[in-house]
Amino acid sequence: MTLSNDSPPLKAMAPELWIADGPVIRGKLLPYPTRMVVVRLSGDRLWVHSPVPLTEPLRDALDELGQVHYLIAPNHCHHLFMREWQMAYPMARSFGTREVIAKRGDLVFESTLDGTPNRYWGDDIDQCLFTGSSRMQEAVFLHRSSRSLIVADLIGNLPPASLTPLQRRLARLSGILAPDGRMPLEWRLSFLGRRYLASEHLRTLLSWRPARIIMAHGEIIEHDAEGFLKRSFRWLAASAPKSP
């Protein structure tokens, strides 16, 4: 994969919530735009989800907001830039799923992300560990005050204008083409026999009643987020959930 070199400044999405769009990662078949999310907690503590490359303009913008306290690797694919952030912010605490911690033995993590409220940010951010897949787990978050659902790869929503005709066809086949983004096909297939877990997690996400969905790869959902979420997971209705 290759990376582009530009990294735009932080963009405010809601009170105490910002995004930074990072480089495009060139996968084997598709280009993936990247995005990180920053939440400012009490005491000007910054919570950083899926860090993108740390440029000087980005670092300056963060320093104006507060101090980076928490670095989040929500799944085992979102870790590429963790080392540079850990070096730049040695006092920040890093958190990741069990899978990313096992994959990146060279990084130091405070603890594992799970489905229980975290003592450091639980007053402001809810979390759910989306399990049941043999391929990947992902920690999903809700910034409670803005009702912003924050996901990494759980939903892809690639803008058609950024893709070639062939790439658009591939993205549509995978289910990650905007405006009808879903979980990528290979991840959906990996829930074979355990869709009941995905259904349980979906119920949790819907119970949060998100007003916005911010994803790492693709167009942000600003309207009818609950409806979009239901449509994104309509593949679960293809077969009745099975009990364990």
Short mmCIF file of N, CA, C and O in Angstrom, two decimals, residues 57-190:
data_model
loop_
_atom_site.label_atom_id
_atom_site.label_comp_id
_atom_site.label_asym_id
_atom_site.label_seq_id
_atom_site.Cartn_x
_atom_site.Cartn_y
_atom_site.Cartn_z
N PRO A 57 1.45 20.68 11.32
CA PRO A 57 0.20 21.45 11.46
C PRO A 57 -0.84 20.74 12.32
O PRO A 57 -1.55 21.38 13.10
N LEU A 58 -0.92 19.42 12.20
CA LEU A 58 -1.88 18.67 13.00
C LEU A 58 -1.48 18.73 14.47
O LEU A 58 -2.33 18.93 15.35
N ARG A 59 -0.21 18.57 14.74
CA ARG A 59 0.24 18.61 16.13
C ARG A 59 -0.01 19.99 16.74
O ARG A 59 -0.44 20.10 17.90
N ASP A 60 0.24 21.05 15.98
CA ASP A 60 -0.02 22.40 16.47
C ASP A 60 -1.50 22.59 16.79
O ASP A 60 -1.86 23.21 17.80
N ALA A 61 -2.36 22.07 15.91
CA ALA A 61 -3.81 22.20 16.12
C ALA A 61 -4.24 21.44 17.38
O ALA A 61 -5.09 21.93 18.15
N LEU A 62 -3.68 20.27 17.59
CA LEU A 62 -4.00 19.50 18.79
C LEU A 62 -3.53 20.22 20.05
O LEU A 62 -4.25 20.25 21.06
N ASP A 63 -2.35 20.81 19.99
CA ASP A 63 -1.82 21.51 21.16
C ASP A 63 -2.69 22.69 21.56
O ASP A 63 -2.76 23.07 22.73
N GLU A 64 -3.38 23.28 20.58
CA GLU A 64 -4.29 24.37 20.89
C GLU A 64 -5.54 23.88 21.60
O GLU A 64 -6.18 24.63 22.35
N LEU A 65 -5.91 22.62 21.36
CA LEU A 65 -7.12 22.06 21.97
C LEU A 65 -6.89 21.55 23.38
O LEU A 65 -7.77 21.62 24.23
N GLY A 66 -5.72 20.98 23.60
CA GLY A 66 -5.46 20.37 24.91
C GLY A 66 -4.25 19.47 24.84
O GLY A 66 -3.34 19.70 24.05
N GLN A 67 -4.26 18.42 25.64
CA GLN A 67 -3.14 17.49 25.71
C GLN A 67 -3.61 16.09 25.35
O GLN A 67 -4.61 15.61 25.88
N VAL A 68 -2.88 15.43 24.46
CA VAL A 68 -3.25 14.07 24.06
C VAL A 68 -3.04 13.13 25.24
O VAL A 68 -1.94 12.98 25.74
N HIS A 69 -4.13 12.49 25.66
CA HIS A 69 -4.08 11.55 26.80
C HIS A 69 -4.31 10.11 26.38
O HIS A 69 -3.76 9.20 27.00
N TYR A 70 -5.16 9.88 25.35
CA TYR A 70 -5.56 8.52 25.01
C TYR A 70 -5.46 8.29 23.50
O TYR A 70 -5.94 9.10 22.71
N LEU A 71 -4.82 7.20 23.13
CA LEU A 71 -4.68 6.80 21.73
C LEU A 71 -5.42 5.49 21.53
O LEU A 71 -5.18 4.51 22.25
N ILE A 72 -6.31 5.46 20.55
CA ILE A 72 -7.22 4.32 20.38
C ILE A 72 -6.94 3.61 19.05
O ILE A 72 -7.01 4.21 17.97
N ALA A 73 -6.62 2.31 19.13
CA ALA A 73 -6.50 1.43 17.96
C ALA A 73 -7.71 0.51 17.98
O ALA A 73 -7.70 -0.52 18.67
N PRO A 74 -8.79 0.83 17.26
CA PRO A 74 -10.08 0.14 17.43
C PRO A 74 -10.14 -1.27 16.85
O PRO A 74 -11.05 -2.02 17.18
N ASN A 75 -9.21 -1.61 15.97
CA ASN A 75 -9.13 -2.99 15.47
C ASN A 75 -7.72 -3.26 14.97
O ASN A 75 -6.87 -2.35 14.97
N HIS A 76 -7.46 -4.47 14.54
CA HIS A 76 -6.07 -4.82 14.23
C HIS A 76 -5.60 -4.31 12.86
O HIS A 76 -4.47 -4.60 12.45
N CYS A 77 -6.44 -3.52 12.18
CA CYS A 77 -6.00 -2.86 10.94
C CYS A 77 -5.68 -1.39 11.16
O CYS A 77 -5.12 -0.74 10.26
N HIS A 78 -6.03 -0.85 12.31
CA HIS A 78 -5.85 0.58 12.56
C HIS A 78 -4.76 0.82 13.60
O HIS A 78 -5.02 1.19 14.74
N HIS A 79 -3.53 0.62 13.15
CA HIS A 79 -2.39 0.75 14.06
C HIS A 79 -1.17 1.34 13.36
O HIS A 79 -0.12 1.50 13.98
N LEU A 80 -1.28 1.68 12.06
CA LEU A 80 -0.11 2.02 11.26
C LEU A 80 0.70 3.18 11.84
O LEU A 80 1.92 3.21 11.72
N PHE A 81 0.02 4.13 12.47
CA PHE A 81 0.72 5.35 12.90
C PHE A 81 0.80 5.46 14.42
O PHE A 81 1.19 6.51 14.94
N MET A 82 0.50 4.39 15.13
CA MET A 82 0.51 4.43 16.59
C MET A 82 1.91 4.71 17.14
O MET A 82 2.06 5.45 18.12
N ARG A 83 2.94 4.14 16.54
CA ARG A 83 4.28 4.31 17.08
C ARG A 83 4.70 5.77 17.10
O ARG A 83 5.23 6.26 18.11
N GLU A 84 4.46 6.50 15.99
CA GLU A 84 4.90 7.88 15.96
C GLU A 84 4.13 8.73 16.98
O GLU A 84 4.68 9.67 17.55
N TRP A 85 2.87 8.38 17.21
CA TRP A 85 2.10 9.11 18.22
C TRP A 85 2.60 8.77 19.62
O TRP A 85 2.68 9.64 20.48
N GLN A 86 2.92 7.52 19.87
CA GLN A 86 3.45 7.15 21.19
C GLN A 86 4.78 7.84 21.46
O GLN A 86 5.06 8.24 22.59
N MET A 87 5.59 7.98 20.43
CA MET A 87 6.87 8.67 20.60
C MET A 87 6.67 10.17 20.82
O MET A 87 7.37 10.79 21.61
N ALA A 88 5.70 10.74 20.13
CA ALA A 88 5.44 12.18 20.26
C ALA A 88 4.77 12.52 21.57
O ALA A 88 4.98 13.61 22.13
N TYR A 89 3.94 11.58 22.08
CA TYR A 89 3.20 11.80 23.33
C TYR A 89 3.48 10.64 24.28
O TYR A 89 2.62 9.77 24.49
N PRO A 90 4.66 10.60 24.86
CA PRO A 90 5.05 9.44 25.69
C PRO A 90 4.20 9.26 26.94
O PRO A 90 4.17 8.16 27.51
N MET A 91 3.49 10.28 27.37
CA MET A 91 2.65 10.16 28.56
C MET A 91 1.23 9.71 28.22
O MET A 91 0.45 9.42 29.12
N ALA A 92 0.89 9.65 26.93
CA ALA A 92 -0.45 9.22 26.54
C ALA A 92 -0.62 7.73 26.77
O ALA A 92 0.34 6.94 26.61
N ARG A 93 -1.81 7.31 27.11
CA ARG A 93 -2.13 5.90 27.32
C ARG A 93 -2.75 5.35 26.03
O ARG A 93 -3.65 5.96 25.47
N SER A 94 -2.27 4.19 25.60
CA SER A 94 -2.77 3.56 24.37
C SER A 94 -3.68 2.39 24.71
O SER A 94 -3.41 1.64 25.65
N PHE A 95 -4.73 2.23 23.90
CA PHE A 95 -5.69 1.16 24.09
C PHE A 95 -5.96 0.50 22.74
O PHE A 95 -6.04 1.17 21.71
N GLY A 96 -6.14 -0.82 22.75
CA GLY A 96 -6.42 -1.54 21.52
C GLY A 96 -7.20 -2.81 21.81
O GLY A 96 -7.30 -3.24 22.96
N THR A 97 -7.73 -3.40 20.77
CA THR A 97 -8.41 -4.69 20.93
C THR A 97 -7.37 -5.77 21.21
O THR A 97 -6.16 -5.59 20.98
N ARG A 98 -7.84 -6.91 21.67
CA ARG A 98 -6.94 -8.03 21.95
C ARG A 98 -6.13 -8.39 20.70
O ARG A 98 -4.94 -8.70 20.78
N GLU A 99 -6.76 -8.31 19.54
CA GLU A 99 -6.10 -8.69 18.30
C GLU A 99 -4.98 -7.74 17.92
O GLU A 99 -3.90 -8.17 17.49
N VAL A 100 -5.20 -6.44 18.05
CA VAL A 100 -4.15 -5.49 17.68
C VAL A 100 -3.01 -5.53 18.68
O VAL A 100 -1.83 -5.37 18.30
N ILE A 101 -3.30 -5.78 19.93
CA ILE A 101 -2.25 -5.88 20.94
C ILE A 101 -1.36 -7.09 20.64
O ILE A 101 -0.13 -7.02 20.75
N ALA A 102 -1.98 -8.21 20.24
CA ALA A 102 -1.20 -9.39 19.88
C ALA A 102 -0.38 -9.15 18.62
O ALA A 102 0.75 -9.66 18.50
N LYS A 103 -0.92 -8.39 17.70
CA LYS A 103 -0.24 -8.13 16.42
C LYS A 103 0.93 -7.18 16.58
O LYS A 103 1.96 -7.34 15.91
N ARG A 104 0.79 -6.19 17.47
CA ARG A 104 1.82 -5.16 17.62
C ARG A 104 2.51 -5.30 18.97
O ARG A 104 2.36 -4.48 19.87
N GLY A 105 3.31 -6.35 19.07
CA GLY A 105 4.06 -6.56 20.30
C GLY A 105 5.12 -5.51 20.54
O GLY A 105 5.68 -5.42 21.64
N ASP A 106 5.42 -4.70 19.52
CA ASP A 106 6.41 -3.64 19.66
C ASP A 106 5.84 -2.39 20.29
O ASP A 106 6.59 -1.46 20.63
N LEU A 107 4.52 -2.33 20.45
CA LEU A 107 3.87 -1.17 21.05
C LEU A 107 3.45 -1.47 22.49
O LEU A 107 3.20 -2.62 22.84
N VAL A 108 3.36 -0.42 23.27
CA VAL A 108 2.94 -0.57 24.67
C VAL A 108 1.48 -0.10 24.78
O VAL A 108 1.16 1.03 24.41
N PHE A 109 0.63 -0.98 25.30
CA PHE A 109 -0.78 -0.65 25.49
C PHE A 109 -1.12 -0.67 26.97
O PHE A 109 -0.65 -1.54 27.72
N GLU A 110 -1.96 0.27 27.36
CA GLU A 110 -2.42 0.35 28.75
C GLU A 110 -3.28 -0.86 29.08
O GLU A 110 -3.08 -1.52 30.10
N SER A 111 -4.28 -1.14 28.23
CA SER A 111 -5.16 -2.28 28.46
C SER A 111 -5.97 -2.55 27.20
O SER A 111 -5.86 -1.83 26.21
N THR A 112 -6.79 -3.59 27.28
CA THR A 112 -7.57 -4.03 26.13
C THR A 112 -8.92 -3.32 26.08
O THR A 112 -9.58 -3.14 27.11
N LEU A 113 -9.35 -2.95 24.90
CA LEU A 113 -10.68 -2.40 24.71
C LEU A 113 -11.70 -3.53 24.77
O LEU A 113 -11.53 -4.57 24.14
N ASP A 114 -12.76 -3.34 25.52
CA ASP A 114 -13.81 -4.35 25.59
C ASP A 114 -15.16 -3.65 25.54
O ASP A 114 -15.26 -2.50 25.11
N GLY A 115 -16.21 -4.33 25.95
CA GLY A 115 -17.54 -3.77 25.85
C GLY A 115 -18.03 -3.07 27.09
O GLY A 115 -19.21 -2.71 27.17
N THR A 116 -17.16 -2.86 28.06
CA THR A 116 -17.57 -2.20 29.29
C THR A 116 -17.12 -0.74 29.30
O THR A 116 -16.14 -0.39 28.64
N PRO A 117 -17.81 0.12 30.04
CA PRO A 117 -17.41 1.52 30.10
C PRO A 117 -15.97 1.66 30.60
O PRO A 117 -15.55 0.99 31.54
N ASN A 118 -15.23 2.54 29.95
CA ASN A 118 -13.84 2.77 30.35
C ASN A 118 -13.78 3.85 31.42
O ASN A 118 -14.42 4.90 31.29
N ARG A 119 -12.98 3.62 32.44
CA ARG A 119 -12.94 4.56 33.57
C ARG A 119 -12.35 5.91 33.19
O ARG A 119 -12.60 6.91 33.87
N TYR A 120 -11.59 5.96 32.11
CA TYR A 120 -10.96 7.22 31.73
C TYR A 120 -11.90 8.12 30.93
O TYR A 120 -11.79 9.35 31.00
N TRP A 121 -12.77 7.54 30.13
CA TRP A 121 -13.63 8.36 29.26
C TRP A 121 -15.11 7.95 29.31
O TRP A 121 -15.92 8.46 28.56
N GLY A 122 -15.47 7.06 30.21
CA GLY A 122 -16.83 6.54 30.26
C GLY A 122 -17.89 7.59 30.54
O GLY A 122 -19.07 7.37 30.21
N ASP A 123 -17.53 8.73 31.12
CA ASP A 123 -18.53 9.78 31.37
C ASP A 123 -18.96 10.46 30.07
O ASP A 123 -20.03 11.09 30.03
N ASP A 124 -18.14 10.36 29.04
CA ASP A 124 -18.42 11.08 27.80
C ASP A 124 -18.62 10.17 26.59
O ASP A 124 -19.26 10.56 25.62
N ILE A 125 -18.05 8.97 26.64
CA ILE A 125 -18.03 8.10 25.46
C ILE A 125 -18.47 6.69 25.84
O ILE A 125 -17.90 6.08 26.76
N ASP A 126 -19.49 6.19 25.15
CA ASP A 126 -19.90 4.79 25.31
C ASP A 126 -19.10 3.92 24.36
O ASP A 126 -18.58 4.40 23.34
N GLN A 127 -19.00 2.63 24.66
CA GLN A 127 -18.28 1.74 23.75
C GLN A 127 -18.91 0.35 23.73
O GLN A 127 -19.56 -0.08 24.68
N CYS A 128 -18.70 -0.31 22.59
CA CYS A 128 -19.21 -1.67 22.36
C CYS A 128 -18.15 -2.43 21.59
O CYS A 128 -17.63 -1.91 20.59
N LEU A 129 -17.83 -3.63 22.00
CA LEU A 129 -16.89 -4.47 21.25
C LEU A 129 -17.71 -5.36 20.32
O LEU A 129 -18.46 -6.22 20.76
N PHE A 130 -17.57 -5.11 19.00
CA PHE A 130 -18.35 -5.83 18.00
C PHE A 130 -17.65 -7.16 17.72
O PHE A 130 -16.63 -7.22 17.02
N THR A 131 -18.20 -8.25 18.27
CA THR A 131 -17.58 -9.57 18.18
C THR A 131 -18.46 -10.53 17.35
O THR A 131 -19.53 -10.16 16.90
N GLY A 132 -17.98 -11.75 17.20
CA GLY A 132 -18.73 -12.78 16.49
C GLY A 132 -18.09 -13.18 15.18
O GLY A 132 -18.44 -14.22 14.60
N SER A 133 -17.15 -12.38 14.69
CA SER A 133 -16.47 -12.66 13.43
C SER A 133 -15.18 -13.42 13.68
O SER A 133 -14.47 -13.14 14.65
N SER A 134 -14.88 -14.34 12.77
CA SER A 134 -13.59 -15.04 12.84
C SER A 134 -12.48 -14.19 12.23
O SER A 134 -11.30 -14.54 12.34
N ARG A 135 -12.87 -13.08 11.61
CA ARG A 135 -11.90 -12.23 10.91
C ARG A 135 -11.39 -11.08 11.76
O ARG A 135 -10.21 -10.78 11.78
N MET A 136 -12.30 -10.41 12.48
CA MET A 136 -11.89 -9.22 13.20
C MET A 136 -12.92 -8.80 14.23
O MET A 136 -14.12 -9.00 14.05
N GLN A 137 -12.42 -8.23 15.32
CA GLN A 137 -13.26 -7.54 16.29
C GLN A 137 -13.00 -6.04 16.14
O GLN A 137 -11.92 -5.63 15.73
N GLU A 138 -14.00 -5.24 16.49
CA GLU A 138 -13.80 -3.79 16.46
C GLU A 138 -14.49 -3.14 17.64
O GLU A 138 -15.65 -3.47 17.96
N ALA A 139 -13.79 -2.23 18.28
CA ALA A 139 -14.38 -1.41 19.32
C ALA A 139 -15.07 -0.22 18.67
O ALA A 139 -14.45 0.52 17.90
N VAL A 140 -16.35 -0.06 18.96
CA VAL A 140 -17.18 1.00 18.38
C VAL A 140 -17.55 1.96 19.50
O VAL A 140 -17.80 1.54 20.64
N PHE A 141 -17.62 3.24 19.20
CA PHE A 141 -17.81 4.26 20.24
C PHE A 141 -18.95 5.22 19.89
O PHE A 141 -19.28 5.41 18.72
N LEU A 142 -19.50 5.82 20.93
CA LEU A 142 -20.48 6.89 20.77
C LEU A 142 -20.06 8.07 21.62
O LEU A 142 -19.92 7.95 22.84
N HIS A 143 -19.84 9.22 20.96
CA HIS A 143 -19.64 10.47 21.70
C HIS A 143 -21.02 10.93 22.13
O HIS A 143 -21.85 11.34 21.32
N ARG A 144 -21.26 10.81 23.42
CA ARG A 144 -22.63 10.88 23.92
C ARG A 144 -23.27 12.25 23.68
O ARG A 144 -24.43 12.34 23.26
N SER A 145 -22.56 13.34 23.95
CA SER A 145 -23.20 14.65 23.87
C SER A 145 -23.60 15.03 22.44
O SER A 145 -24.61 15.71 22.24
N SER A 146 -22.83 14.60 21.44
CA SER A 146 -23.17 14.91 20.05
C SER A 146 -23.88 13.75 19.36
O SER A 146 -24.25 13.88 18.19
N ARG A 147 -24.03 12.63 20.07
CA ARG A 147 -24.65 11.41 19.52
C ARG A 147 -23.97 11.00 18.21
O ARG A 147 -24.61 10.60 17.24
N SER A 148 -22.62 11.07 18.23
CA SER A 148 -21.83 10.70 17.06
C SER A 148 -21.29 9.28 17.22
O SER A 148 -20.53 9.01 18.15
N LEU A 149 -21.71 8.39 16.35
CA LEU A 149 -21.20 7.02 16.33
C LEU A 149 -19.87 7.02 15.59
O LEU A 149 -19.76 7.54 14.47
N ILE A 150 -18.85 6.45 16.22
CA ILE A 150 -17.49 6.48 15.67
C ILE A 150 -17.06 5.05 15.35
O ILE A 150 -16.96 4.21 16.25
N VAL A 151 -16.83 4.77 14.06
CA VAL A 151 -16.45 3.42 13.63
C VAL A 151 -15.19 3.51 12.78
O VAL A 151 -14.86 4.56 12.22
N ALA A 152 -14.52 2.38 12.67
CA ALA A 152 -13.33 2.29 11.81
C ALA A 152 -13.69 1.56 10.53
O ALA A 152 -14.01 2.16 9.52
N ASP A 153 -13.66 0.22 10.57
CA ASP A 153 -13.98 -0.59 9.39
C ASP A 153 -15.36 -1.22 9.47
O ASP A 153 -15.75 -1.95 8.55
N LEU A 154 -16.10 -0.98 10.53
CA LEU A 154 -17.41 -1.60 10.69
C LEU A 154 -18.32 -1.28 9.51
O LEU A 154 -19.11 -2.10 9.07
N ILE A 155 -18.19 -0.05 9.00
CA ILE A 155 -18.95 0.38 7.82
C ILE A 155 -17.99 1.13 6.90
O ILE A 155 -17.27 2.03 7.35
N GLY A 156 -17.99 0.77 5.63
CA GLY A 156 -17.26 1.53 4.62
C GLY A 156 -18.26 2.27 3.75
O GLY A 156 -19.35 1.77 3.48
N ASN A 157 -17.90 3.47 3.30
CA ASN A 157 -18.84 4.28 2.53
C ASN A 157 -18.06 5.14 1.54
O ASN A 157 -18.10 6.36 1.57
N LEU A 158 -17.33 4.46 0.63
CA LEU A 158 -16.41 5.15 -0.26
C LEU A 158 -17.15 6.02 -1.27
O LEU A 158 -18.09 5.57 -1.92
N PRO A 159 -16.72 7.27 -1.45
CA PRO A 159 -17.37 8.16 -2.41
C PRO A 159 -17.11 7.72 -3.85
O PRO A 159 -15.96 7.54 -4.25
N PRO A 160 -18.14 7.54 -4.65
CA PRO A 160 -17.96 7.08 -6.03
C PRO A 160 -17.05 7.97 -6.86
O PRO A 160 -16.29 7.47 -7.71
N ALA A 161 -17.09 9.27 -6.63
CA ALA A 161 -16.31 10.20 -7.44
C ALA A 161 -14.80 10.00 -7.29
O ALA A 161 -14.02 10.42 -8.15
N SER A 162 -14.40 9.36 -6.19
CA SER A 162 -12.97 9.16 -5.95
C SER A 162 -12.45 7.87 -6.57
O SER A 162 -11.26 7.56 -6.47
N LEU A 163 -13.34 7.11 -7.23
CA LEU A 163 -12.99 5.79 -7.73
C LEU A 163 -13.08 5.72 -9.25
O LEU A 163 -13.86 6.44 -9.87
N THR A 164 -12.29 4.83 -9.83
CA THR A 164 -12.41 4.56 -11.26
C THR A 164 -13.65 3.70 -11.48
O THR A 164 -14.20 3.13 -10.52
N PRO A 165 -14.14 3.55 -12.71
CA PRO A 165 -15.30 2.69 -12.95
C PRO A 165 -15.10 1.27 -12.42
O PRO A 165 -16.02 0.69 -11.84
N LEU A 166 -13.92 0.71 -12.62
CA LEU A 166 -13.66 -0.64 -12.11
C LEU A 166 -13.69 -0.65 -10.59
O LEU A 166 -14.27 -1.56 -9.98
N GLN A 167 -13.09 0.34 -9.97
CA GLN A 167 -13.08 0.41 -8.50
C GLN A 167 -14.49 0.59 -7.95
O GLN A 167 -14.82 0.02 -6.90
N ARG A 168 -15.32 1.35 -8.66
CA ARG A 168 -16.71 1.50 -8.21
C ARG A 168 -17.43 0.16 -8.23
O ARG A 168 -18.20 -0.15 -7.32
N ARG A 169 -17.19 -0.63 -9.26
CA ARG A 169 -17.83 -1.95 -9.33
C ARG A 169 -17.34 -2.84 -8.19
O ARG A 169 -18.14 -3.55 -7.56
N LEU A 170 -16.06 -2.79 -7.91
CA LEU A 170 -15.51 -3.61 -6.82
C LEU A 170 -16.06 -3.16 -5.46
O LEU A 170 -16.40 -3.98 -4.61
N ALA A 171 -16.14 -1.84 -5.27
CA ALA A 171 -16.66 -1.32 -4.02
C ALA A 171 -18.13 -1.69 -3.84
O ALA A 171 -18.59 -2.01 -2.74
N ARG A 172 -18.89 -1.65 -4.94
CA ARG A 172 -20.30 -2.02 -4.87
C ARG A 172 -20.45 -3.50 -4.52
O ARG A 172 -21.30 -3.88 -3.71
N LEU A 173 -19.62 -4.35 -5.12
CA LEU A 173 -19.67 -5.78 -4.82
C LEU A 173 -19.33 -6.05 -3.36
O LEU A 173 -19.91 -6.94 -2.73
N SER A 174 -18.40 -5.28 -2.82
CA SER A 174 -18.03 -5.45 -1.42
C SER A 174 -19.06 -4.84 -0.47
O SER A 174 -19.09 -5.16 0.72
N GLY A 175 -19.90 -3.93 -1.02
CA GLY A 175 -20.93 -3.30 -0.19
C GLY A 175 -20.49 -2.01 0.46
O GLY A 175 -21.17 -1.53 1.37
N ILE A 176 -19.39 -1.43 0.01
CA ILE A 176 -18.85 -0.25 0.70
C ILE A 176 -18.88 1.00 -0.18
O ILE A 176 -18.11 1.93 0.04
N LEU A 177 -19.79 1.04 -1.14
CA LEU A 177 -19.90 2.19 -2.02
C LEU A 177 -20.99 3.13 -1.50
O LEU A 177 -22.13 2.71 -1.27
N ALA A 178 -20.65 4.40 -1.32
CA ALA A 178 -21.64 5.39 -0.90
C ALA A 178 -22.67 5.59 -2.02
O ALA A 178 -22.35 5.46 -3.19
N PRO A 179 -23.91 5.87 -1.67
CA PRO A 179 -24.41 6.19 -0.33
C PRO A 179 -24.96 4.98 0.42
O PRO A 179 -25.67 5.14 1.41
N ASP A 180 -24.65 3.78 -0.01
CA ASP A 180 -25.23 2.57 0.58
C ASP A 180 -24.17 1.71 1.27
O ASP A 180 -24.15 0.49 1.15
N GLY A 181 -23.25 2.36 1.98
CA GLY A 181 -22.16 1.65 2.62
C GLY A 181 -22.61 0.64 3.66
O GLY A 181 -23.61 0.84 4.36
N ARG A 182 -21.86 -0.44 3.73
CA ARG A 182 -22.11 -1.51 4.71
C ARG A 182 -20.79 -2.02 5.25
O ARG A 182 -19.73 -1.51 4.92
N MET A 183 -20.88 -3.05 6.07
CA MET A 183 -19.69 -3.78 6.47
C MET A 183 -19.16 -4.49 5.23
O MET A 183 -19.92 -5.03 4.43
N PRO A 184 -17.82 -4.49 5.01
CA PRO A 184 -17.27 -5.17 3.83
C PRO A 184 -17.70 -6.63 3.75
O PRO A 184 -17.87 -7.31 4.76
N LEU A 185 -17.88 -7.11 2.52
CA LEU A 185 -18.41 -8.45 2.29
C LEU A 185 -17.61 -9.52 3.00
O LEU A 185 -18.19 -10.43 3.63
N GLU A 186 -16.28 -9.46 2.93
CA GLU A 186 -15.48 -10.52 3.55
C GLU A 186 -15.68 -10.57 5.06
O GLU A 186 -15.61 -11.64 5.68
N TRP A 187 -15.95 -9.42 5.66
CA TRP A 187 -16.20 -9.40 7.10
C TRP A 187 -17.59 -9.95 7.40
O TRP A 187 -17.78 -10.71 8.35
N ARG A 188 -18.57 -9.59 6.59
CA ARG A 188 -19.92 -10.13 6.78
C ARG A 188 -19.93 -11.65 6.71
O ARG A 188 -20.57 -12.32 7.53
N LEU A 189 -19.22 -12.20 5.74
CA LEU A 189 -19.19 -13.65 5.56
C LEU A 189 -18.55 -14.35 6.75
O LEU A 189 -18.84 -15.52 7.02
N SER A 190 -17.69 -13.67 7.47
CA SER A 190 -16.98 -14.31 8.58
C SER A 190 -17.83 -14.47 9.83
O SER A 190 -17.37 -15.03 10.82
#
